[in-house]
XYZ file of N, CA, C and O in Angstrom:
628
model
N 9.372 25.825 30.660
C 8.560 24.628 30.763
C 7.158 24.913 30.233
O 6.684 26.032 30.268
N 6.509 23.882 29.770
C 5.166 24.017 29.212
C 4.133 24.094 30.328
O 4.286 23.472 31.365
N 3.041 24.827 30.078
C 1.975 24.852 31.088
C 1.307 23.480 31.188
O 1.246 22.733 30.224
N 0.827 23.178 32.369
C 0.078 21.934 32.566
C -1.409 22.265 32.523
O -1.804 23.438 32.526
N -2.229 21.246 32.528
C -3.670 21.466 32.532
C -4.091 22.223 33.790
O -5.018 23.035 33.753
N -3.411 22.008 34.886
C -3.730 22.735 36.128
C -3.437 24.222 35.957
O -4.191 25.072 36.441
N -2.367 24.568 35.251
C -2.047 25.974 34.991
C -3.138 26.649 34.170
O -3.301 27.871 34.214
N -3.872 25.867 33.404
C -4.908 26.407 32.531
C -6.290 26.446 33.183
O -7.234 26.942 32.594
N -6.396 25.926 34.406
C -7.686 25.921 35.109
C -8.118 27.355 35.395
O -7.288 28.237 35.617
N -9.412 27.604 35.392
C -9.925 28.955 35.650
C -9.487 29.489 37.016
O -9.334 28.729 37.973
N -9.329 30.790 37.098
C -8.847 31.443 38.322
C -9.716 31.146 39.532
O -9.210 31.055 40.646
N -11.030 30.963 39.323
C -11.900 30.716 40.474
C -11.610 29.389 41.171
O -12.100 29.143 42.264
N -10.788 28.540 40.552
C -10.417 27.261 41.164
C -9.000 27.273 41.729
O -8.521 26.260 42.215
N -8.347 28.413 41.688
C -6.960 28.498 42.142
C -6.797 28.120 43.612
O -5.751 27.615 44.012
N -7.823 28.330 44.429
C -7.748 28.022 45.863
C -7.960 26.538 46.166
O -7.769 26.104 47.295
N -8.361 25.761 45.146
C -8.630 24.330 45.367
C -7.438 23.508 44.879
O -6.865 23.802 43.839
N -7.077 22.476 45.620
C -5.929 21.645 45.235
C -6.307 20.638 44.134
O -6.374 19.436 44.351
N -6.556 21.156 42.934
C -6.970 20.308 41.827
C -5.805 19.466 41.304
O -4.660 19.905 41.305
N -6.149 18.267 40.830
C -5.168 17.433 40.150
C -5.907 16.610 39.097
O -7.106 16.342 39.231
N -5.211 16.241 38.025
C -5.866 15.456 36.976
C -6.071 14.012 37.420
O -5.263 13.450 38.149
N -7.180 13.445 36.974
C -7.481 12.037 37.219
C -6.929 11.290 35.998
O -7.537 11.282 34.947
N -5.755 10.717 36.149
C -5.068 10.135 35.001
C -4.386 11.248 34.230
O -4.149 12.334 34.763
N -4.080 10.952 32.985
C -3.412 11.965 32.182
C -3.708 11.726 30.714
O -4.161 10.664 30.322
N -3.441 12.745 29.936
C -3.443 12.642 28.480
C -2.061 13.063 28.014
O -1.504 14.037 28.528
N -1.518 12.338 27.050
C -0.248 12.759 26.466
C -0.430 14.121 25.814
O -1.539 14.515 25.462
N 0.658 14.806 25.611
C 0.634 16.145 25.036
C -0.103 16.196 23.702
O -0.769 17.171 23.389
N 0.004 15.116 22.917
C -0.605 15.104 21.592
C -1.933 14.340 21.546
O -2.439 14.021 20.479
N -2.528 14.074 22.706
C -3.816 13.391 22.786
C -4.876 14.394 23.216
O -4.641 15.223 24.091
N -6.040 14.309 22.604
C -7.148 15.208 22.928
C -8.234 14.433 23.657
O -8.192 13.212 23.751
N -9.225 15.152 24.161
C -10.398 14.496 24.712
C -10.632 14.734 26.182
O -10.146 15.692 26.775
N -11.394 13.808 26.757
C -11.882 13.923 28.123
C -10.759 13.793 29.153
O -10.033 12.804 29.167
N -10.640 14.796 29.997
C -9.714 14.777 31.123
C -10.463 15.326 32.320
O -11.085 16.382 32.242
N -10.420 14.599 33.406
C -11.116 15.013 34.616
C -10.132 15.644 35.591
O -9.014 15.157 35.754
N -10.566 16.714 36.240
C -9.810 17.348 37.318
C -10.654 17.239 38.576
O -11.873 17.366 38.520
N -10.000 17.030 39.703
C -10.731 16.912 40.959
C -9.869 17.382 42.118
O -8.658 17.523 41.988
N -10.511 17.591 43.242
C -9.797 17.798 44.503
C -10.205 16.697 45.476
O -9.930 16.764 46.660
N -10.853 15.650 44.962
C -11.355 14.540 45.765
C -10.508 13.293 45.491
O -10.719 12.586 44.506
N -9.562 13.044 46.365
C -8.653 11.920 46.178
C -9.340 10.575 46.177
O -8.947 9.656 45.458
N -10.402 10.433 46.964
C -11.123 9.160 47.023
C -11.785 8.836 45.685
O -11.704 7.719 45.187
N -12.423 9.838 45.088
C -13.042 9.626 43.772
C -11.975 9.320 42.736
O -12.135 8.394 41.928
N -10.891 10.049 42.759
C -9.807 9.795 41.808
C -9.283 8.372 41.951
O -9.058 7.679 40.947
N -9.119 7.924 43.180
C -8.617 6.569 43.409
C -9.578 5.524 42.856
O -9.157 4.541 42.247
N -10.875 5.740 43.050
C -11.865 4.784 42.528
C -11.789 4.698 41.008
O -11.980 3.639 40.427
N -11.513 5.806 40.358
C -11.435 5.820 38.893
C -10.133 5.195 38.416
O -10.102 4.445 37.441
N -9.034 5.485 39.099
C -7.712 5.073 38.636
C -7.263 3.705 39.133
O -6.355 3.106 38.548
N -7.847 3.198 40.180
C -7.384 1.947 40.771
C -7.410 0.808 39.755
O -8.441 0.546 39.134
N -6.278 0.122 39.566
C -6.242 -0.993 38.622
C -7.252 -2.085 38.961
O -7.729 -2.789 38.075
N -7.599 -2.213 40.228
C -8.558 -3.246 40.634
C -9.975 -2.954 40.146
O -10.796 -3.847 40.065
N -10.269 -1.696 39.883
C -11.627 -1.300 39.494
C -11.903 -1.527 38.009
O -13.049 -1.610 37.599
N -10.871 -1.570 37.180
C -11.015 -1.808 35.737
C -11.971 -0.811 35.077
O -12.805 -1.203 34.263
N -11.885 0.465 35.432
C -12.734 1.474 34.810
C -12.299 1.636 33.353
O -11.130 1.886 33.060
N -13.241 1.481 32.450
C -12.935 1.538 31.012
C -12.679 2.969 30.567
O -13.355 3.903 31.004
N -11.696 3.116 29.701
C -11.416 4.379 29.037
C -11.521 4.103 27.545
O -10.926 3.150 27.036
N -12.292 4.936 26.842
C -12.583 4.718 25.428
C -11.870 5.780 24.594
O -11.974 6.975 24.880
N -11.138 5.303 23.583
C -10.357 6.179 22.721
C -10.709 5.943 21.262
O -11.103 4.834 20.883
N -10.503 6.962 20.453
C -10.550 6.817 19.011
C -9.157 7.172 18.501
O -8.582 8.184 18.896
N -8.616 6.295 17.649
C -7.259 6.485 17.144
C -7.267 6.479 15.618
O -7.906 5.623 14.997
N -6.558 7.423 15.030
C -6.345 7.463 13.591
C -4.973 6.859 13.331
O -3.965 7.349 13.863
N -4.932 5.798 12.550
C -3.690 5.061 12.303
C -3.106 5.399 10.938
O -3.828 5.822 10.035
N -1.804 5.158 10.798
C -1.150 5.442 9.522
C -0.941 4.200 8.667
O -0.310 4.262 7.618
N -1.471 3.071 9.104
C -1.312 1.814 8.360
C -2.457 0.878 8.728
O -3.004 0.958 9.827
N -2.813 -0.028 7.824
C -3.866 -0.995 8.132
C -3.393 -2.006 9.165
O -2.188 -2.189 9.375
N -4.352 -2.664 9.798
C -4.054 -3.680 10.799
C -4.348 -5.063 10.235
O -5.225 -5.215 9.387
N -3.652 -6.079 10.729
C -3.986 -7.444 10.301
C -5.351 -7.850 10.844
O -5.828 -7.303 11.849
N -5.978 -8.805 10.189
C -7.308 -9.267 10.585
C -7.349 -9.771 12.027
O -8.376 -9.664 12.689
N -6.253 -10.319 12.519
C -6.248 -10.901 13.865
C -6.020 -9.876 14.984
O -6.003 -10.243 16.150
N -5.879 -8.605 14.647
C -5.588 -7.590 15.671
C -6.693 -7.506 16.721
O -6.406 -7.397 17.915
N -7.964 -7.582 16.292
C -9.062 -7.503 17.271
C -8.970 -8.637 18.285
O -9.159 -8.422 19.486
N -8.656 -9.843 17.818
C -8.519 -10.978 18.735
C -7.323 -10.795 19.655
O -7.385 -11.136 20.834
N -6.221 -10.282 19.135
C -5.031 -10.063 19.955
C -5.334 -9.062 21.077
O -4.945 -9.273 22.229
N -6.026 -7.988 20.753
C -6.411 -7.006 21.765
C -7.324 -7.668 22.794
O -7.154 -7.499 23.994
N -8.306 -8.439 22.313
C -9.291 -9.066 23.199
C -8.665 -10.094 24.137
O -9.148 -10.295 25.247
N -7.579 -10.724 23.702
C -6.924 -11.746 24.514
C -5.854 -11.184 25.433
O -5.319 -11.915 26.268
N -5.523 -9.906 25.279
C -4.424 -9.319 26.039
C -3.141 -9.585 25.281
O -2.795 -10.736 25.049
N -2.473 -8.558 24.876
C -1.299 -8.742 24.032
C -0.012 -8.404 24.760
O -0.025 -7.724 25.777
N 1.080 -8.902 24.209
C 2.403 -8.613 24.746
C 3.059 -7.571 23.851
O 3.097 -7.722 22.627
N 3.573 -6.514 24.469
C 4.224 -5.433 23.734
C 5.662 -5.800 23.398
O 6.200 -6.789 23.904
N 6.285 -4.996 22.557
C 7.648 -5.272 22.100
C 8.634 -5.404 23.255
O 9.593 -6.170 23.168
N 8.402 -4.667 24.352
C 9.330 -4.727 25.489
C 9.011 -5.865 26.455
O 9.617 -5.982 27.509
N 8.008 -6.690 26.116
C 7.635 -7.809 26.966
C 6.516 -7.511 27.944
O 6.016 -8.420 28.610
N 6.090 -6.253 28.062
C 4.970 -5.912 28.938
C 3.705 -6.576 28.417
O 3.470 -6.613 27.213
N 2.891 -7.078 29.335
C 1.636 -7.727 28.935
C 0.469 -6.802 29.246
O 0.374 -6.260 30.344
N -0.410 -6.614 28.279
C -1.592 -5.767 28.435
C -2.803 -6.610 28.794
O -2.950 -7.734 28.313
N -3.667 -6.057 29.597
C -4.948 -6.685 29.881
C -5.762 -6.747 28.588
O -5.540 -5.956 27.669
N -6.751 -7.619 28.534
C -7.637 -7.618 27.377
C -8.220 -6.227 27.144
O -8.522 -5.492 28.089
N -8.344 -5.868 25.868
C -8.851 -4.558 25.473
C -9.783 -4.731 24.285
O -9.680 -5.708 23.536
N -10.672 -3.778 24.122
C -11.557 -3.798 22.972
C -10.927 -3.069 21.806
O -10.256 -2.057 21.987
N -11.133 -3.583 20.611
C -10.677 -2.928 19.388
C -11.750 -3.127 18.332
O -12.182 -4.263 18.094
N -12.204 -2.052 17.734
C -13.152 -2.148 16.625
C -12.812 -1.071 15.607
O -12.321 0.009 15.949
N -13.051 -1.393 14.352
C -12.762 -0.464 13.263
C -13.958 0.452 13.074
O -15.090 -0.008 12.911
N -13.698 1.756 13.105
C -14.737 2.763 12.886
C -14.764 3.141 11.403
O -15.824 3.229 10.794
N -13.570 3.371 10.837
C -13.427 3.695 9.416
C -12.340 2.782 8.858
O -11.175 2.913 9.231
N -12.715 1.822 7.989
C -11.720 0.912 7.442
C -10.846 1.594 6.385
O -11.138 2.703 5.951
N -9.794 0.900 5.972
C -8.960 1.406 4.893
C -7.489 1.328 5.213
O -7.075 0.730 6.210
N -6.688 1.954 4.344
C -5.237 1.948 4.520
C -4.802 2.786 5.715
O -3.716 2.593 6.249
N -5.614 3.762 6.081
C -5.356 4.589 7.267
C -6.621 4.564 8.120
O -7.374 5.530 8.164
N -6.843 3.433 8.791
C -8.116 3.266 9.504
C -8.243 4.146 10.740
O -7.257 4.629 11.300
N -9.488 4.325 11.135
C -9.811 4.937 12.419
C -10.431 3.824 13.252
O -11.314 3.100 12.783
N -9.930 3.665 14.470
C -10.368 2.566 15.331
C -10.803 3.079 16.689
O -10.403 4.163 17.107
N -11.622 2.276 17.354
C -12.039 2.554 18.723
C -11.350 1.528 19.615
O -11.359 0.333 19.314
N -10.750 2.016 20.702
C -10.034 1.165 21.647
C -10.635 1.380 23.036
O -10.866 2.523 23.438
N -10.884 0.285 23.737
C -11.390 0.359 25.106
C -10.359 -0.317 26.008
O -10.097 -1.515 25.880
N -9.751 0.475 26.900
C -8.727 -0.013 27.832
C -9.264 -0.008 29.249
O -10.079 0.833 29.606
N -8.743 -0.917 30.060
C -9.059 -0.893 31.489
C -7.799 -0.722 32.319
O -7.782 -0.981 33.514
N -6.731 -0.294 31.680
C -5.472 0.020 32.371
C -4.870 1.213 31.661
O -5.369 1.652 30.635
N -3.777 1.710 32.164
C -3.186 2.897 31.566
C -1.672 2.876 31.599
O -1.062 3.655 32.312
N -1.085 1.974 30.845
C 0.381 1.955 30.745
C 0.862 3.155 29.944
O 0.132 3.698 29.123
N 2.115 3.509 30.153
C 2.730 4.619 29.445
C 2.638 4.400 27.934
O 3.083 3.363 27.432
N 2.040 5.350 27.213
C 1.889 5.297 25.747
C 1.310 3.962 25.275
O 1.664 3.454 24.215
N 0.425 3.396 26.061
C -0.051 2.039 25.795
C -0.656 1.861 24.404
O -0.323 0.905 23.700
N -1.549 2.742 24.009
C -2.208 2.564 22.713
C -1.190 2.647 21.586
O -1.187 1.815 20.673
N -0.305 3.606 21.646
C 0.732 3.728 20.605
C 1.602 2.481 20.571
O 1.959 1.984 19.498
N 1.937 1.957 21.732
C 2.778 0.756 21.801
C 2.028 -0.479 21.300
O 2.611 -1.361 20.665
N 0.729 -0.556 21.582
C -0.058 -1.697 21.107
C -0.112 -1.719 19.578
O 0.087 -2.769 18.957
N -0.352 -0.578 18.962
C -0.399 -0.550 17.499
C 0.995 -0.689 16.895
O 1.156 -1.195 15.787
N 2.019 -0.275 17.638
C 3.395 -0.442 17.179
C 3.764 -1.895 16.960
O 4.606 -2.214 16.111
N 3.127 -2.800 17.703
C 3.353 -4.240 17.509
C 3.060 -4.615 16.057
O 3.687 -5.508 15.490
N 2.121 -3.908 15.419
C 1.730 -4.198 14.039
C 2.343 -3.226 13.032
O 1.940 -3.202 11.872
N 3.287 -2.421 13.480
C 3.933 -1.475 12.582
C 3.053 -0.295 12.206
O 3.317 0.392 11.226
N 2.014 -0.060 12.982
C 1.110 1.058 12.707
C 1.380 2.188 13.691
O 1.473 1.959 14.891
N 1.505 3.393 13.169
C 1.655 4.567 14.008
C 0.304 5.206 14.272
O -0.658 4.999 13.518
N 0.234 5.983 15.331
C -0.993 6.687 15.693
C -0.837 8.148 15.296
O -0.002 8.858 15.839
N -1.649 8.570 14.329
C -1.609 9.962 13.868
C -2.470 10.880 14.715
O -2.260 12.086 14.716
N -3.444 10.332 15.397
C -4.330 11.125 16.245
C -4.971 10.227 17.279
O -5.337 9.094 16.970
N -5.065 10.728 18.513
C -5.658 9.943 19.588
C -6.560 10.858 20.411
O -6.154 11.955 20.793
N -7.796 10.374 20.646
C -8.802 11.171 21.337
C -9.520 10.295 22.348
O -10.018 9.226 21.987
N -9.582 10.743 23.619
C -10.321 9.987 24.636
C -11.767 10.468 24.633
O -12.042 11.633 24.876
N -12.680 9.518 24.386
C -14.107 9.820 24.292
C -14.853 9.635 25.601
O -15.878 10.272 25.824
N -14.381 8.705 26.457
C -15.158 8.392 27.655
C -14.281 7.773 28.731
O -13.251 7.164 28.449
N -14.733 7.937 29.967
C -14.151 7.271 31.128
C -15.331 6.654 31.875
O -16.269 7.360 32.260
N -15.276 5.338 32.048
C -16.413 4.657 32.658
C -17.661 4.926 31.836
O -17.628 4.901 30.615
N -18.739 5.249 32.486
C -19.985 5.552 31.792
C -20.142 7.009 31.420
O -21.204 7.430 30.976
N -19.091 7.799 31.579
C -19.152 9.230 31.290
C -18.498 9.529 29.953
O -17.290 9.343 29.799
N -19.300 10.009 28.996
C -18.774 10.394 27.686
C -18.465 11.887 27.677
O -19.080 12.675 28.408
N -17.511 12.257 26.850
C -17.171 13.669 26.676
C -18.397 14.417 26.164
O -19.059 13.972 25.228
N -18.701 15.530 26.780
C -19.835 16.361 26.391
C -19.581 16.926 24.992
O -18.627 17.675 24.788
N -20.416 16.582 24.006
C -20.180 17.061 22.641
C -20.334 18.575 22.499
O -19.882 19.147 21.510
N -20.940 19.229 23.475
C -21.105 20.682 23.418
C -19.816 21.421 23.783
O -19.711 22.622 23.545
N -18.833 20.699 24.348
C -17.581 21.345 24.740
C -16.590 21.355 23.573
O -16.333 20.311 22.970
N -16.034 22.512 23.298
C -14.970 22.623 22.295
C -13.644 22.278 22.968
O -13.538 22.313 24.199
N -12.618 21.943 22.187
C -11.309 21.675 22.801
C -10.874 22.834 23.698
O -11.004 24.000 23.334
N -10.422 22.482 24.893
C -9.977 23.488 25.852
C -11.077 23.999 26.760
O -10.806 24.669 27.749
N -12.330 23.696 26.452
C -13.423 24.128 27.312
C -13.618 23.133 28.443
O -13.189 21.986 28.346
N -14.296 23.567 29.488
C -14.518 22.733 30.652
C -15.879 23.058 31.236
O -16.494 24.071 30.920
N -16.321 22.178 32.104
C -17.498 22.438 32.920
C -17.451 21.494 34.110
O -16.752 20.488 34.095
N -18.208 21.834 35.155
C -18.284 20.963 36.323
C -19.226 19.805 36.023
O -20.169 19.939 35.247
N -18.957 18.665 36.635
C -19.812 17.499 36.479
C -20.968 17.558 37.463
O -20.824 18.081 38.566
N -22.079 16.978 37.059
C -23.204 16.830 37.981
C -22.922 15.626 38.882
O -22.068 14.792 38.579
N -23.663 15.521 39.969
C -23.513 14.364 40.865
C -23.821 13.072 40.109
O -23.176 12.050 40.310
N -24.804 13.121 39.209
C -25.149 11.933 38.413
C -23.984 11.520 37.515
O -23.677 10.334 37.394
N -23.304 12.499 36.917
C -22.156 12.181 36.074
C -21.015 11.599 36.877
O -20.371 10.636 36.439
N -20.763 12.126 38.060
C -19.719 11.584 38.916
C -20.028 10.137 39.263
O -19.147 9.284 39.253
N -21.296 9.845 39.511
C -21.661 8.465 39.861
C -21.434 7.511 38.685
O -21.188 6.322 38.899
N -21.469 8.001 37.462
C -21.236 7.154 36.292
C -19.799 6.669 36.206
O -19.519 5.661 35.559
N -18.884 7.395 36.815
C -17.474 7.018 36.708
C -16.878 6.491 37.990
O -15.805 5.907 37.973
N -17.568 6.673 39.101
C -16.926 6.294 40.370
C -17.736 5.354 41.237
O -17.374 5.113 42.374
N -18.835 4.847 40.708
C -19.651 3.957 41.542
C -19.190 2.517 41.446
O -18.416 2.147 40.648
């Protein structure tokens, strides 16, 4: 079996019952929070709280002009699941655009499924922020650091 993010946590945290706040798919990079505070995790993950998660996606095909409106109005996926309204903006236009997506829910493979409605595949997906907390640009992939109390308040207040 593959190691999980908890298996990769530093040894000094082995005595703490850490768990991820949400998840990232195996092929998704970016911000992932670990905690031993269930109350904070619940505040971040609760569907009632609508905590925004910001992603950047590299697509393999262009999108129709109406895609931004469809995301903003809440779209229906191929299987009939309905998504809450989401933000969509183009960061790099073209035949293989890069887009920014802001979600307030977390359905299984949601971003990939949303773009699949338009026949576009996701070649790369990166989570940039959760709530008001952006990924620290000083951290390289696989690096970690503890959050300050101020940073925790940005995502759980």
